[in-house]
Amino acid sequence: MTVIAKTADAAPAGAREYLTFRLDQEEYGIDILKVQEIRGYEPPTRIANAPDFIKGVVNLRGTIVPIVDMRLKFHCAQADYNSFTVVIILNLRSRVVGIVVDSVSDVMGLTPDSIHPAPDVDSAIDNGCILGLGSVGERMLILLDIEKLMASADMGLAAANE
């Protein structure tokens, strides 16, 4: 088990920090302040009639946590779970949710001028859930509003704006 230290020691002034992770060939970023911890993948307990992207639930120190497979949610090709597969445990307002990703990379500080608007194209992700595209050198990150994504009508895993 790895715990993410929420420090701002190396981030430039005005920067926000994002945990980066991979799904298939794409790299995504989510606000580090939403991340509670990162765990290795363990098969969750299935819930009958749950959508395919809900892998099930796990008992995390007494809290029942729904686990979402982001590959299935984003309609990526199915991948085998391997030693790099991890579950990012998110703390979204009063709800704890886990997301399965291919791997985590690092924490990047992005200044507002390094974040560009996302193009308006149809995709598996609601454009309202994309904060923008972050770029640092040759790297391009799809920055997700993970709280909004989890609160979407088909997910319903976090409370809508309070």
PDB file of C-alpha atoms in Angstrom:
ATOM      1  CA  MET A   1       0.000   0.000   0.000  1.00  0.00           C
ATOM      2  CA  THR A   2       1.259   3.406  -0.931  1.00  0.00           C
ATOM      3  CA  VAL A   3       0.090   6.615   0.618  1.00  0.00           C
ATOM      4  CA  ILE A   4       0.396   9.804  -1.403  1.00  0.00           C
ATOM      5  CA  ALA A   5       1.949  12.611   0.535  1.00  0.00           C
ATOM      6  CA  LYS A   6       0.035  15.763  -0.165  1.00  0.00           C
ATOM      7  CA  THR A   7       2.851  18.246  -0.209  1.00  0.00           C
ATOM      8  CA  ALA A   8       3.416  21.256  -2.384  1.00  0.00           C
ATOM      9  CA  ASP A   9       7.174  21.409  -1.975  1.00  0.00           C
ATOM     10  CA  ALA A  10       8.199  21.299  -5.665  1.00  0.00           C
ATOM     11  CA  ALA A  11       5.180  22.950  -7.320  1.00  0.00           C
ATOM     12  CA  PRO A  12       5.618  26.364  -8.938  1.00  0.00           C
ATOM     13  CA  ALA A  13       3.629  29.254  -7.502  1.00  0.00           C
ATOM     14  CA  GLY A  14      -0.031  29.147  -8.574  1.00  0.00           C
ATOM     15  CA  ALA A  15       0.283  25.536  -9.686  1.00  0.00           C
ATOM     16  CA  ARG A  16      -2.150  22.784  -8.815  1.00  0.00           C
ATOM     17  CA  GLU A  17      -0.912  19.272  -8.385  1.00  0.00           C
ATOM     18  CA  TYR A  18      -2.320  16.336 -10.299  1.00  0.00           C
ATOM     19  CA  LEU A  19      -1.808  12.616  -9.804  1.00  0.00           C
ATOM     20  CA  THR A  20      -1.144  11.154 -13.239  1.00  0.00           C
ATOM     21  CA  PHE A  21      -2.263   7.706 -14.300  1.00  0.00           C
ATOM     22  CA  ARG A  22      -2.478   5.664 -17.484  1.00  0.00           C
ATOM     23  CA  LEU A  23      -5.396   3.993 -19.191  1.00  0.00           C
ATOM     24  CA  ASP A  24      -4.393   2.219 -22.377  1.00  0.00           C
ATOM     25  CA  GLN A  25      -2.227   4.704 -24.316  1.00  0.00           C
ATOM     26  CA  GLU A  26      -3.612   7.845 -22.659  1.00  0.00           C
ATOM     27  CA  GLU A  27      -2.377   9.694 -19.622  1.00  0.00           C
ATOM     28  CA  TYR A  28      -4.835  11.358 -17.253  1.00  0.00           C
ATOM     29  CA  GLY A  29      -4.534  13.662 -14.285  1.00  0.00           C
ATOM     30  CA  ILE A  30      -6.755  14.149 -11.254  1.00  0.00           C
ATOM     31  CA  ASP A  31      -6.518  16.693  -8.464  1.00  0.00           C
ATOM     32  CA  ILE A  32      -4.159  15.250  -5.866  1.00  0.00           C
ATOM     33  CA  LEU A  33      -6.337  16.657  -3.086  1.00  0.00           C
ATOM     34  CA  LYS A  34      -9.051  14.139  -4.038  1.00  0.00           C
ATOM     35  CA  VAL A  35      -6.689  11.166  -3.607  1.00  0.00           C
ATOM     36  CA  GLN A  36      -6.801   9.341  -0.296  1.00  0.00           C
ATOM     37  CA  GLU A  37      -4.434   6.497  -1.136  1.00  0.00           C
ATOM     38  CA  ILE A  38      -3.235   4.107  -3.820  1.00  0.00           C
ATOM     39  CA  ARG A  39      -3.586   0.346  -3.411  1.00  0.00           C
ATOM     40  CA  GLY A  40      -2.709  -2.728  -5.393  1.00  0.00           C
ATOM     41  CA  TYR A  41      -5.625  -4.306  -7.230  1.00  0.00           C
ATOM     42  CA  GLU A  42      -7.535  -6.994  -5.382  1.00  0.00           C
ATOM     43  CA  PRO A  43     -10.671  -8.495  -6.899  1.00  0.00           C
ATOM     44  CA  PRO A  44     -13.682  -6.807  -5.273  1.00  0.00           C
ATOM     45  CA  THR A  45     -16.920  -8.455  -4.239  1.00  0.00           C
ATOM     46  CA  ARG A  46     -19.356  -8.308  -7.174  1.00  0.00           C
ATOM     47  CA  ILE A  47     -22.700  -6.579  -6.788  1.00  0.00           C
ATOM     48  CA  ALA A  48     -25.614  -8.123  -8.703  1.00  0.00           C
ATOM     49  CA  ASN A  49     -27.039  -5.988 -11.527  1.00  0.00           C
ATOM     50  CA  ALA A  50     -24.393  -3.302 -11.160  1.00  0.00           C
ATOM     51  CA  PRO A  51     -23.203  -1.655 -14.392  1.00  0.00           C
ATOM     52  CA  ASP A  52     -20.218  -3.379 -16.028  1.00  0.00           C
ATOM     53  CA  PHE A  53     -17.815  -0.582 -15.068  1.00  0.00           C
ATOM     54  CA  ILE A  54     -18.611  -1.135 -11.362  1.00  0.00           C
ATOM     55  CA  LYS A  55     -16.310  -4.016 -10.490  1.00  0.00           C
ATOM     56  CA  GLY A  56     -17.832  -4.433  -7.046  1.00  0.00           C
ATOM     57  CA  VAL A  57     -17.030  -3.258  -3.556  1.00  0.00           C
ATOM     58  CA  VAL A  58     -14.187  -3.665  -1.079  1.00  0.00           C
ATOM     59  CA  ASN A  59     -14.112  -3.244   2.659  1.00  0.00           C
ATOM     60  CA  LEU A  60     -11.501  -0.585   3.351  1.00  0.00           C
ATOM     61  CA  ARG A  61     -10.946  -0.488   7.089  1.00  0.00           C
ATOM     62  CA  GLY A  62     -14.681  -0.701   7.772  1.00  0.00           C
ATOM     63  CA  THR A  63     -15.809   1.523   4.877  1.00  0.00           C
ATOM     64  CA  ILE A  64     -17.537  -0.165   1.945  1.00  0.00           C
ATOM     65  CA  VAL A  65     -15.955   1.332  -1.175  1.00  0.00           C
ATOM     66  CA  PRO A  66     -17.377   0.915  -4.708  1.00  0.00           C
ATOM     67  CA  ILE A  67     -14.673   0.129  -7.280  1.00  0.00           C
ATOM     68  CA  VAL A  68     -14.972   1.563 -10.806  1.00  0.00           C
ATOM     69  CA  ASP A  69     -12.918   0.165 -13.689  1.00  0.00           C
ATOM     70  CA  MET A  70     -12.010   3.294 -15.647  1.00  0.00           C
ATOM     71  CA  ARG A  71     -11.073   1.231 -18.724  1.00  0.00           C
ATOM     72  CA  LEU A  72     -14.612  -0.065 -18.958  1.00  0.00           C
ATOM     73  CA  LYS A  73     -16.085   3.346 -18.176  1.00  0.00           C
ATOM     74  CA  PHE A  74     -14.056   4.978 -20.954  1.00  0.00           C
ATOM     75  CA  HIS A  75     -14.671   2.105 -23.406  1.00  0.00           C
ATOM     76  CA  CYS A  76     -11.008   1.170 -23.686  1.00  0.00           C
ATOM     77  CA  ALA A  77      -9.964  -2.255 -24.887  1.00  0.00           C
ATOM     78  CA  GLN A  78     -10.066  -4.784 -22.089  1.00  0.00           C
ATOM     79  CA  ALA A  79      -6.738  -5.188 -20.309  1.00  0.00           C
ATOM     80  CA  ASP A  80      -5.448  -7.866 -18.083  1.00  0.00           C
ATOM     81  CA  TYR A  81      -4.869  -6.912 -14.506  1.00  0.00           C
ATOM     82  CA  ASN A  82      -1.170  -7.139 -13.759  1.00  0.00           C
ATOM     83  CA  SER A  83       1.323  -6.023 -11.147  1.00  0.00           C
ATOM     84  CA  PHE A  84       1.035  -2.385 -12.342  1.00  0.00           C
ATOM     85  CA  THR A  85      -2.750  -2.279 -12.000  1.00  0.00           C
ATOM     86  CA  VAL A  86      -3.730  -0.135  -9.041  1.00  0.00           C
ATOM     87  CA  VAL A  87      -6.798   1.237  -7.336  1.00  0.00           C
ATOM     88  CA  ILE A  88      -6.804   4.943  -6.572  1.00  0.00           C
ATOM     89  CA  ILE A  89      -8.958   5.578  -3.535  1.00  0.00           C
ATOM     90  CA  LEU A  90     -10.673   8.953  -3.865  1.00  0.00           C
ATOM     91  CA  ASN A  91     -12.279  11.008  -1.153  1.00  0.00           C
ATOM     92  CA  LEU A  92     -15.088  12.928  -2.860  1.00  0.00           C
ATOM     93  CA  ARG A  93     -16.900  15.151  -0.400  1.00  0.00           C
ATOM     94  CA  SER A  94     -18.437  12.574   1.922  1.00  0.00           C
ATOM     95  CA  ARG A  95     -18.023   9.543  -0.371  1.00  0.00           C
ATOM     96  CA  VAL A  96     -15.066   7.219  -0.817  1.00  0.00           C
ATOM     97  CA  VAL A  97     -14.721   5.629  -4.272  1.00  0.00           C
ATOM     98  CA  GLY A  98     -11.984   3.521  -5.824  1.00  0.00           C
ATOM     99  CA  ILE A  99     -10.961   3.639  -9.486  1.00  0.00           C
ATOM    100  CA  VAL A 100      -8.984   0.915 -11.249  1.00  0.00           C
ATOM    101  CA  VAL A 101      -6.283   2.238 -13.588  1.00  0.00           C
ATOM    102  CA  ASP A 102      -3.444   0.622 -15.529  1.00  0.00           C
ATOM    103  CA  SER A 103      -0.741   2.385 -13.522  1.00  0.00           C
ATOM    104  CA  VAL A 104       0.083   5.615 -11.740  1.00  0.00           C
ATOM    105  CA  SER A 105       3.006   7.724 -12.914  1.00  0.00           C
ATOM    106  CA  ASP A 106       3.752  10.704 -10.724  1.00  0.00           C
ATOM    107  CA  VAL A 107       2.436  13.942  -9.285  1.00  0.00           C
ATOM    108  CA  MET A 108       2.780  16.963 -11.581  1.00  0.00           C
ATOM    109  CA  GLY A 109       2.356  20.618 -10.742  1.00  0.00           C
ATOM    110  CA  LEU A 110       0.611  22.488 -13.560  1.00  0.00           C
ATOM    111  CA  THR A 111       0.271  26.240 -13.726  1.00  0.00           C
ATOM    112  CA  PRO A 112      -2.889  27.729 -15.265  1.00  0.00           C
ATOM    113  CA  ASP A 113      -0.977  28.711 -18.431  1.00  0.00           C
ATOM    114  CA  SER A 114      -0.011  25.062 -19.042  1.00  0.00           C
ATOM    115  CA  ILE A 115      -3.661  23.952 -19.095  1.00  0.00           C
ATOM    116  CA  HIS A 116      -5.493  24.295 -22.407  1.00  0.00           C
ATOM    117  CA  PRO A 117      -9.205  23.907 -23.163  1.00  0.00           C
ATOM    118  CA  ALA A 118     -10.242  20.470 -24.365  1.00  0.00           C
ATOM    119  CA  PRO A 119     -11.454  20.278 -27.955  1.00  0.00           C
ATOM    120  CA  ASP A 120     -15.200  19.874 -28.366  1.00  0.00           C
ATOM    121  CA  VAL A 121     -15.365  16.327 -29.731  1.00  0.00           C
ATOM    122  CA  ASP A 122     -17.557  13.364 -28.975  1.00  0.00           C
ATOM    123  CA  SER A 123     -15.891  10.937 -26.632  1.00  0.00           C
ATOM    124  CA  ALA A 124     -16.656   8.388 -23.955  1.00  0.00           C
ATOM    125  CA  ILE A 125     -16.042  11.139 -21.422  1.00  0.00           C
ATOM    126  CA  ASP A 126     -18.575  13.929 -20.981  1.00  0.00           C
ATOM    127  CA  ASN A 127     -16.745  17.106 -21.985  1.00  0.00           C
ATOM    128  CA  GLY A 128     -18.028  18.735 -18.804  1.00  0.00           C
ATOM    129  CA  CYS A 129     -15.892  16.275 -16.859  1.00  0.00           C
ATOM    130  CA  ILE A 130     -12.676  17.331 -18.596  1.00  0.00           C
ATOM    131  CA  LEU A 131     -10.975  20.302 -16.963  1.00  0.00           C
ATOM    132  CA  GLY A 132      -8.601  20.691 -19.898  1.00  0.00           C
ATOM    133  CA  LEU A 133      -5.436  19.345 -21.418  1.00  0.00           C
ATOM    134  CA  GLY A 134      -2.290  19.857 -19.421  1.00  0.00           C
ATOM    135  CA  SER A 135       1.019  19.952 -21.200  1.00  0.00           C
ATOM    136  CA  VAL A 136       4.518  19.771 -19.837  1.00  0.00           C
ATOM    137  CA  GLY A 137       7.197  19.304 -22.466  1.00  0.00           C
ATOM    138  CA  GLU A 138       6.111  16.433 -24.697  1.00  0.00           C
ATOM    139  CA  ARG A 139       3.609  15.067 -22.172  1.00  0.00           C
ATOM    140  CA  MET A 140      -0.098  15.724 -22.602  1.00  0.00           C
ATOM    141  CA  LEU A 141      -2.503  14.962 -19.771  1.00  0.00           C
ATOM    142  CA  ILE A 142      -6.272  14.780 -19.904  1.00  0.00           C
ATOM    143  CA  LEU A 143      -7.264  16.531 -16.694  1.00  0.00           C
ATOM    144  CA  LEU A 144     -10.426  15.079 -15.220  1.00  0.00           C
ATOM    145  CA  ASP A 145     -12.931  16.657 -12.881  1.00  0.00           C
ATOM    146  CA  ILE A 146     -13.190  13.316 -11.117  1.00  0.00           C
ATOM    147  CA  GLU A 147     -15.805  14.522  -8.668  1.00  0.00           C
ATOM    148  CA  LYS A 148     -18.091  15.639 -11.488  1.00  0.00           C
ATOM    149  CA  LEU A 149     -17.462  12.395 -13.381  1.00  0.00           C
ATOM    150  CA  MET A 150     -18.396  10.283 -10.369  1.00  0.00           C
ATOM    151  CA  ALA A 151     -21.505  12.409  -9.766  1.00  0.00           C
ATOM    152  CA  SER A 152     -22.727  12.004 -13.363  1.00  0.00           C
ATOM    153  CA  ALA A 153     -26.151  10.448 -13.905  1.00  0.00           C
ATOM    154  CA  ASP A 154     -24.829   7.047 -15.025  1.00  0.00           C
ATOM    155  CA  MET A 155     -22.320   6.819 -12.184  1.00  0.00           C
ATOM    156  CA  GLY A 156     -24.159   8.356  -9.237  1.00  0.00           C
ATOM    157  CA  LEU A 157     -21.217   7.646  -6.952  1.00  0.00           C
ATOM    158  CA  ALA A 158     -20.757  11.101  -5.490  1.00  0.00           C
ATOM    159  CA  ALA A 159     -23.151  13.776  -4.420  1.00  0.00           C
ATOM    160  CA  ALA A 160     -23.931  16.435  -6.985  1.00  0.00           C
ATOM    161  CA  ASN A 161     -22.841  19.974  -6.202  1.00  0.00           C
ATOM    162  CA  GLU A 162     -23.743  20.829  -2.685  1.00  0.00           C
TER     163      GLU A 162
END
